[in-house]
XYZ file of C-alpha atoms in Angstrom:
469
model
C -6.775 -40.986 15.771
C -5.010 -40.564 18.997
C -3.828 -37.225 20.649
C -0.259 -38.400 20.330
C -0.851 -40.149 17.123
C 1.180 -38.406 13.883
C -0.274 -35.833 11.931
C -3.193 -35.837 9.934
C -5.090 -33.644 7.582
C -8.800 -34.794 6.651
C -12.222 -32.601 5.972
C -14.076 -31.185 9.152
C -17.518 -30.250 9.683
C -17.725 -26.076 10.287
C -19.861 -27.016 13.283
C -16.701 -28.976 15.326
C -14.492 -26.357 14.670
C -14.456 -23.819 17.009
C -12.432 -20.362 17.596
C -9.576 -20.137 19.411
C -10.149 -18.237 22.850
C -6.469 -17.019 22.868
C -6.255 -16.267 19.927
C -4.093 -13.225 20.283
C -6.270 -10.752 17.727
C -8.141 -10.976 21.663
C -6.028 -8.308 23.617
C -8.898 -9.571 26.735
C -9.830 -12.994 27.360
C -13.298 -14.063 25.936
C -15.979 -15.900 27.825
C -17.545 -17.737 25.064
C -18.124 -18.959 21.449
C -20.283 -16.204 20.378
C -18.184 -13.873 21.901
C -15.186 -14.735 20.284
C -16.770 -14.633 16.919
C -18.593 -10.714 17.699
C -14.869 -9.278 18.462
C -13.685 -11.390 15.174
C -16.317 -9.583 12.932
C -16.090 -5.875 15.130
C -12.282 -6.212 14.190
C -12.757 -7.238 10.892
C -15.705 -6.557 8.909
C -15.639 -6.323 5.314
C -13.144 -8.000 5.225
C -14.702 -10.775 6.713
C -17.078 -10.947 3.559
C -14.880 -10.179 1.525
C -13.408 -13.665 2.805
C -16.636 -15.701 2.286
C -16.957 -14.123 -1.123
C -13.976 -15.561 -1.531
C -14.384 -19.063 -0.644
C -18.370 -18.921 -2.202
C -16.284 -18.158 -5.541
C -13.507 -19.938 -5.287
C -13.759 -22.592 -3.102
C -11.372 -23.533 -0.316
C -8.601 -25.503 -2.013
C -6.521 -22.085 -2.729
C -6.427 -21.817 0.776
C -4.089 -23.089 3.113
C -5.171 -26.341 5.727
C -6.751 -24.417 9.033
C -3.984 -26.137 11.881
C -6.886 -27.165 14.223
C -6.098 -29.554 18.144
C -7.700 -31.824 19.686
C -9.956 -30.086 22.602
C -9.380 -32.298 25.360
C -12.790 -32.349 27.029
C -15.340 -32.508 23.997
C -14.620 -35.694 21.749
C -14.890 -35.174 17.976
C -14.234 -30.777 18.765
C -11.307 -28.950 17.473
C -9.912 -25.981 18.632
C -8.460 -24.307 15.087
C -4.827 -22.478 16.460
C -4.259 -21.012 12.518
C -7.124 -19.829 10.629
C -9.956 -18.076 13.302
C -10.792 -15.506 10.258
C -11.269 -18.188 7.971
C -13.482 -19.961 10.154
C -15.235 -16.692 11.731
C -16.155 -16.135 7.782
C -17.508 -19.520 7.367
C -19.798 -19.696 10.141
C -21.473 -16.742 9.702
C -21.179 -17.193 5.682
C -23.218 -20.856 6.790
C -25.296 -18.998 9.577
C -25.689 -15.097 8.973
C -28.154 -14.714 12.071
C -25.233 -15.213 14.817
C -24.888 -11.242 13.674
C -27.958 -9.837 12.246
C -28.668 -8.491 16.242
C -25.136 -6.601 16.455
C -24.458 -6.028 12.889
C -27.366 -4.891 10.583
C -25.568 -4.164 7.575
C -22.856 -6.841 7.728
C -25.976 -9.707 8.489
C -27.639 -8.037 4.955
C -24.615 -8.354 2.834
C -23.556 -12.221 4.831
C -27.625 -12.973 4.003
C -27.347 -12.565 0.556
C -23.875 -14.318 -0.085
C -25.716 -17.179 1.667
C -28.536 -17.411 -0.241
C -26.437 -17.373 -3.406
C -23.838 -20.435 -1.696
C -26.959 -22.586 -1.390
C -26.892 -24.669 -4.346
C -23.024 -25.466 -3.119
C -22.932 -24.220 0.674
C -19.710 -25.178 2.288
C -19.232 -27.316 5.383
C -16.481 -28.669 6.162
C -12.656 -27.434 5.845
C -9.467 -29.174 5.395
C -7.871 -29.150 8.602
C -4.384 -30.030 9.199
C -4.554 -31.861 12.764
C -2.019 -32.009 15.074
C -1.484 -31.886 18.995
C 2.052 -30.741 18.776
C 2.469 -27.114 20.927
C 6.353 -26.360 18.785
C 4.620 -27.015 15.535
C 1.306 -25.239 15.860
C 3.316 -21.909 17.181
C 6.219 -22.396 14.845
C 3.721 -22.418 12.039
C 1.396 -19.506 13.775
C 4.901 -16.863 13.943
C 5.612 -17.861 10.185
C 1.963 -17.035 9.060
C 2.056 -13.717 11.156
C 5.310 -12.420 12.125
C 5.469 -10.675 8.751
C 8.748 -12.137 6.407
C 10.725 -12.918 9.740
C 14.151 -12.784 8.157
C 13.046 -15.008 5.092
C 11.801 -17.186 7.154
C 8.006 -16.169 6.302
C 5.663 -14.735 4.129
C 7.682 -12.447 1.274
C 5.188 -10.196 0.211
C 5.447 -8.848 -3.261
C 6.741 -5.084 -4.267
C 4.631 -3.050 -5.739
C 6.219 -4.518 -9.596
C 6.024 -7.976 -8.683
C 2.248 -7.877 -8.063
C 2.177 -6.399 -11.546
C 4.032 -9.155 -13.661
C 1.881 -11.601 -11.659
C -1.380 -9.761 -13.044
C 0.714 -9.822 -16.534
C 1.184 -13.645 -16.171
C -2.531 -13.738 -15.551
C -3.338 -12.301 -18.300
C -5.138 -8.803 -16.803
C -4.934 -6.029 -19.058
C -5.407 -2.671 -16.625
C -3.063 0.568 -17.040
C -0.151 -0.990 -14.357
C 0.266 -4.025 -16.722
C 0.347 -2.104 -20.051
C 3.020 0.485 -18.856
C 4.921 -2.360 -17.438
C 5.367 -4.459 -20.513
C 5.365 -1.436 -22.172
C 9.077 -0.326 -19.759
C 10.538 -4.121 -20.416
C 9.926 -3.845 -24.135
C 12.031 -0.381 -24.612
C 13.483 -1.661 -22.825
C 14.774 -0.800 -19.245
C 16.246 -2.792 -17.452
C 15.568 -4.866 -14.086
C 17.407 -2.691 -11.613
C 16.270 0.109 -13.119
C 12.278 -1.185 -12.466
C 12.762 -2.651 -9.049
C 13.404 0.782 -7.819
C 10.706 2.702 -9.570
C 8.398 4.567 -7.795
C 5.614 2.782 -9.266
C 2.375 4.011 -8.182
C 3.490 8.098 -8.777
C 4.801 6.748 -12.222
C 1.600 5.740 -13.648
C 0.061 8.717 -11.889
C 1.587 10.853 -14.588
C 1.971 8.603 -17.378
C -1.998 8.359 -17.526
C -2.942 11.691 -17.691
C -3.696 12.700 -20.919
C -1.680 16.387 -21.287
C 1.187 14.017 -20.748
C 1.103 11.792 -23.085
C 0.240 14.272 -25.953
C 3.137 15.930 -25.096
C 5.684 13.235 -24.920
C 4.232 10.813 -28.040
C 3.229 8.170 -25.524
C -0.774 6.115 -27.458
C -2.738 4.230 -25.304
C -5.346 1.708 -27.042
C -5.990 -0.251 -24.088
C -4.332 -2.892 -25.444
C -0.772 -2.084 -25.256
C 0.630 0.903 -25.008
C 3.701 2.776 -26.700
C 6.059 5.721 -28.257
C 6.287 7.824 -30.567
C 10.301 7.789 -30.909
C 9.864 9.792 -34.659
C 10.946 12.796 -32.026
C 13.962 12.232 -30.445
C 12.696 14.878 -27.276
C 10.301 12.299 -26.969
C 12.656 9.680 -26.107
C 14.918 11.916 -23.808
C 11.758 12.707 -22.118
C 10.759 9.448 -20.659
C 14.310 9.192 -19.835
C 14.469 12.092 -17.779
C 10.622 10.347 -15.912
C 12.433 7.343 -15.214
C 15.230 9.440 -13.196
C 13.155 11.072 -11.891
C 10.977 8.764 -10.374
C 13.151 6.273 -9.354
C 15.956 5.701 -6.246
C 15.675 6.690 -3.015
C 15.290 10.510 -4.247
C 12.276 9.740 -6.409
C 10.278 13.294 -6.843
C 7.459 13.113 -3.960
C 3.492 12.709 -5.187
C 3.155 15.976 -3.970
C 4.881 17.520 -7.499
C 2.022 15.315 -9.755
C -0.822 14.990 -7.360
C -2.837 17.789 -9.525
C -3.615 17.814 -13.171
C -1.531 21.578 -12.923
C 1.201 20.021 -11.265
C 1.563 17.898 -13.577
C 1.163 19.311 -16.618
C 4.101 21.471 -14.632
C 6.333 18.770 -14.464
C 6.697 18.284 -18.153
C 6.754 21.413 -19.538
C 9.725 21.667 -16.658
C 10.864 18.356 -18.480
C 10.576 18.937 -21.898
C 11.603 23.188 -21.854
C 15.304 21.852 -20.116
C 15.777 19.207 -22.751
C 14.654 21.689 -25.564
C 17.254 24.167 -23.520
C 19.822 22.114 -23.496
C 19.631 20.432 -27.574
C 19.320 24.296 -28.378
C 22.774 25.393 -26.557
C 24.709 22.271 -26.930
C 24.892 21.445 -23.480
C 25.745 17.607 -23.161
C 23.121 15.604 -21.285
C 25.494 14.337 -19.040
C 26.663 17.023 -17.139
C 29.792 16.746 -18.888
C 31.807 20.694 -20.343
C 30.989 21.935 -23.098
C 33.780 21.719 -25.753
C 32.661 21.514 -29.447
C 33.841 17.360 -29.456
C 30.891 17.176 -26.317
C 28.514 18.989 -28.599
C 29.454 16.277 -31.365
C 28.349 13.827 -29.401
C 25.500 15.008 -27.884
C 24.484 15.191 -31.639
C 25.362 11.879 -32.246
C 23.167 10.555 -28.440
C 20.148 12.609 -30.035
C 20.536 11.158 -33.386
C 21.035 7.141 -32.163
C 17.703 5.246 -32.791
C 15.810 3.024 -29.728
C 17.498 0.137 -31.180
C 21.085 1.772 -30.850
C 19.836 3.535 -27.589
C 18.125 0.351 -26.290
C 18.327 0.510 -22.532
C 16.523 2.941 -20.709
C 18.241 2.996 -17.261
C 17.912 5.753 -14.659
C 22.549 4.346 -14.028
C 22.548 5.939 -18.352
C 21.159 9.434 -16.968
C 24.285 10.449 -14.386
C 23.524 10.972 -10.901
C 25.164 14.330 -11.258
C 22.287 15.702 -13.317
C 19.549 17.270 -11.138
C 16.264 16.023 -10.595
C 13.169 17.654 -12.941
C 12.083 19.887 -10.373
C 13.351 21.433 -7.102
C 12.479 17.804 -4.359
C 11.091 19.277 -1.800
C 12.820 17.138 0.762
C 15.337 19.815 0.187
C 14.633 21.951 4.151
C 15.633 20.898 7.119
C 12.208 19.734 9.462
C 10.146 17.079 8.697
C 6.862 19.242 7.476
C 7.950 22.446 5.346
C 7.998 25.244 7.765
C 5.364 26.998 4.932
C 2.690 23.910 5.545
C 0.071 25.736 7.847
C -3.067 24.434 9.055
C -4.926 24.741 11.748
C -5.153 21.861 14.247
C -7.674 22.296 17.928
C -6.718 19.394 19.868
C -3.585 20.713 22.133
C -1.302 18.333 22.324
C -1.288 17.042 18.220
C -0.734 20.997 17.708
C 2.304 20.817 20.237
C 3.851 17.393 17.808
C 2.989 19.207 14.426
C 4.746 22.153 16.139
C 7.407 20.116 17.423
C 7.556 18.704 13.476
C 8.189 22.029 12.309
C 11.104 23.066 14.334
C 13.448 19.849 14.396
C 16.281 19.319 12.401
C 15.578 16.402 11.134
C 18.865 15.999 9.651
C 20.026 16.577 13.903
C 17.043 14.502 15.573
C 16.424 11.270 12.445
C 15.089 8.629 15.368
C 13.015 11.563 17.192
C 11.864 12.473 13.760
C 10.341 9.342 13.131
C 9.075 8.045 16.215
C 7.400 11.508 16.945
C 6.255 11.809 12.725
C 4.068 8.407 13.794
C 2.810 9.130 16.643
C 1.339 12.245 15.174
C -0.284 10.457 12.224
C -1.424 7.530 13.800
C -3.400 9.903 17.051
C -3.981 11.860 14.243
C -5.878 8.990 12.464
C -7.562 7.964 16.429
C -8.713 11.292 16.463
C -10.553 11.362 13.358
C -11.745 7.932 13.736
C -13.452 8.438 17.350
C -14.982 11.336 16.966
C -16.325 10.689 13.366
C -18.144 7.548 14.653
C -16.254 5.314 11.387
C -17.431 1.802 11.433
C -14.935 -0.641 12.381
C -12.522 1.123 14.023
C -11.865 0.047 17.821
C -8.813 0.360 20.175
C -6.752 -2.433 19.490
C -7.659 -1.873 15.564
C -4.234 -1.701 13.759
C -2.546 1.585 11.978
C -2.540 0.284 8.857
C -6.433 -0.497 8.939
C -7.181 2.740 10.526
C -5.851 4.251 8.029
C -7.757 2.511 5.714
C -10.621 2.895 7.547
C -10.431 6.952 6.776
C -9.306 6.462 2.832
C -13.672 4.626 2.961
C -14.950 7.448 4.793
C -12.905 10.512 2.298
C -14.470 8.764 -0.884
C -17.756 8.175 0.994
C -17.623 11.625 1.542
C -15.821 12.697 -1.630
C -13.331 14.525 0.703
C -10.764 13.296 -1.381
C -11.443 10.786 -4.671
C -10.083 6.941 -4.516
C -7.890 8.287 -7.707
C -6.316 11.070 -4.973
C -6.345 8.967 -1.994
C -4.980 5.927 -4.392
C -1.098 7.131 -3.452
C -1.888 7.517 0.662
C -3.928 3.000 0.009
C 0.376 1.875 -1.617
C 2.214 3.570 0.010
C 0.633 2.172 3.524
C -0.774 -0.780 2.625
C 3.336 -1.715 0.482
C 5.915 -2.620 2.511
C 8.717 -2.429 0.101
C 7.671 1.997 0.598
C 9.198 4.197 3.541
C 6.218 4.993 4.041
C 4.258 1.723 5.399
C 3.293 0.695 8.579
C 6.142 -2.331 8.476
C 8.930 0.606 8.045
C 7.148 3.116 10.820
C 6.407 -0.319 13.603
C 10.813 -0.966 12.880
C 11.233 2.983 13.218
C 9.744 2.300 17.079
C 10.877 -1.351 17.576
C 13.611 -2.314 15.765
C 16.843 -1.889 17.258
C 18.728 -2.198 14.167
C 16.839 0.520 11.723
C 17.835 3.432 11.324
C 15.508 5.812 9.820
C 17.569 8.278 7.393
C 16.329 12.217 7.566
C 15.762 12.181 3.391
C 12.739 9.502 4.180
C 10.906 10.752 7.044
C 10.825 14.206 4.757
C 9.833 11.511 2.197
C 7.245 10.329 4.243
C 5.568 13.617 5.125
C 4.868 15.211 1.767
C 3.320 11.597 0.774
C 0.721 12.512 3.488
C -0.019 16.119 3.359
C -2.553 16.990 2.086
C -4.525 13.632 3.165
C -3.445 14.886 7.074
C -4.036 18.473 6.114
C -7.982 17.220 5.039
C -8.399 15.470 8.197
C -8.050 18.185 10.312
C -9.495 20.614 8.155
C -12.313 18.325 8.980
C -12.139 18.170 12.133
C -12.438 21.502 13.220
C -16.432 21.692 11.183
C -18.573 20.844 13.679
């Protein structure tokens, strides 16, 4: 095929595929294929191994074609314009020794995987061969520039990801919870607005399950509807953890927090029933009391929709929302920070009124978090961290370190990991980048305060550990 001919899809030997020395992952130019490979290794670490492991387990057909262009001065050689990370993983899988002196730990993992793959070695990769620079640029942009107003890959939100797990017949607490909510039924709009991470954190608690009649037999979740208080409690929970003003994770973070929360829910429901107060916040007339009594006596079939809208917007959340404050960081939140500039930013976030300065506060919070994580990674010499590591990856590395050193459990870190990996959450790297780079993005004060609430414990522990020698 001539370089000016039409595009072609074909399998090409991996040894004939070259890493692109102009890959945007490289901040500075590279002088050799080895340098390019090692830069990818340094930036990707275990992600590269996980990718190679997926190739060994599932093959390469599940992945998109590499996009390559013929190398002008070397016949039979091709430069990979899209898929350099996949190529790096495959090259190391074929010859793990190329990283042995640079990263012993990763070499050992790849070497074990290489031995497993010897029965079915992967020596070729399906490639789209093209010399059309505009087409290459368009493909790369669609692949790496995010949603791009719908032109690129639109990532699933949490509920959609769990639905996919259900379609694949996976069974875990998330899938059982979603199936349970669908069966009640909960309307789709309410489901989409739920903070599912916080909801499942609460519903997995054994005390909560016992108090509101939830039973999980590891096959399905059911609700004891013989006690109408259970139904009312579930409605309140769905209301509390849906919409823009959903309760933050800090209010149900620990076992004692969850106990306090559910006890408060049940106490208010019992008080309301005993006093004859209509749950919709209406007047306390005799007619109103009759309607309340009728409502309480209805079966779940009659009252068939568990919607966040079925609880009036005038109804109060169960606990005082911690975002009812003027500043990003609550003034009562106090911890020591040894680094002068970080301490100054922390002080400003405790003083600036977020309603008056939402743009300044949103940018300042992002800077505070990233500088805090950077400082921790540098001082603790976290493996995989370097000057060009992205914020989402930095946070993942710190979470892994916290888990390894038992500063926080995997369960405790789950809200942090999900918050920063789920771009549908306001506490996400995508949103934080938009605060700085998107002139049309207007941060909401309540989102900024909720951002802090979701990561407060994580940041406090981080700075406590930085104080240690």
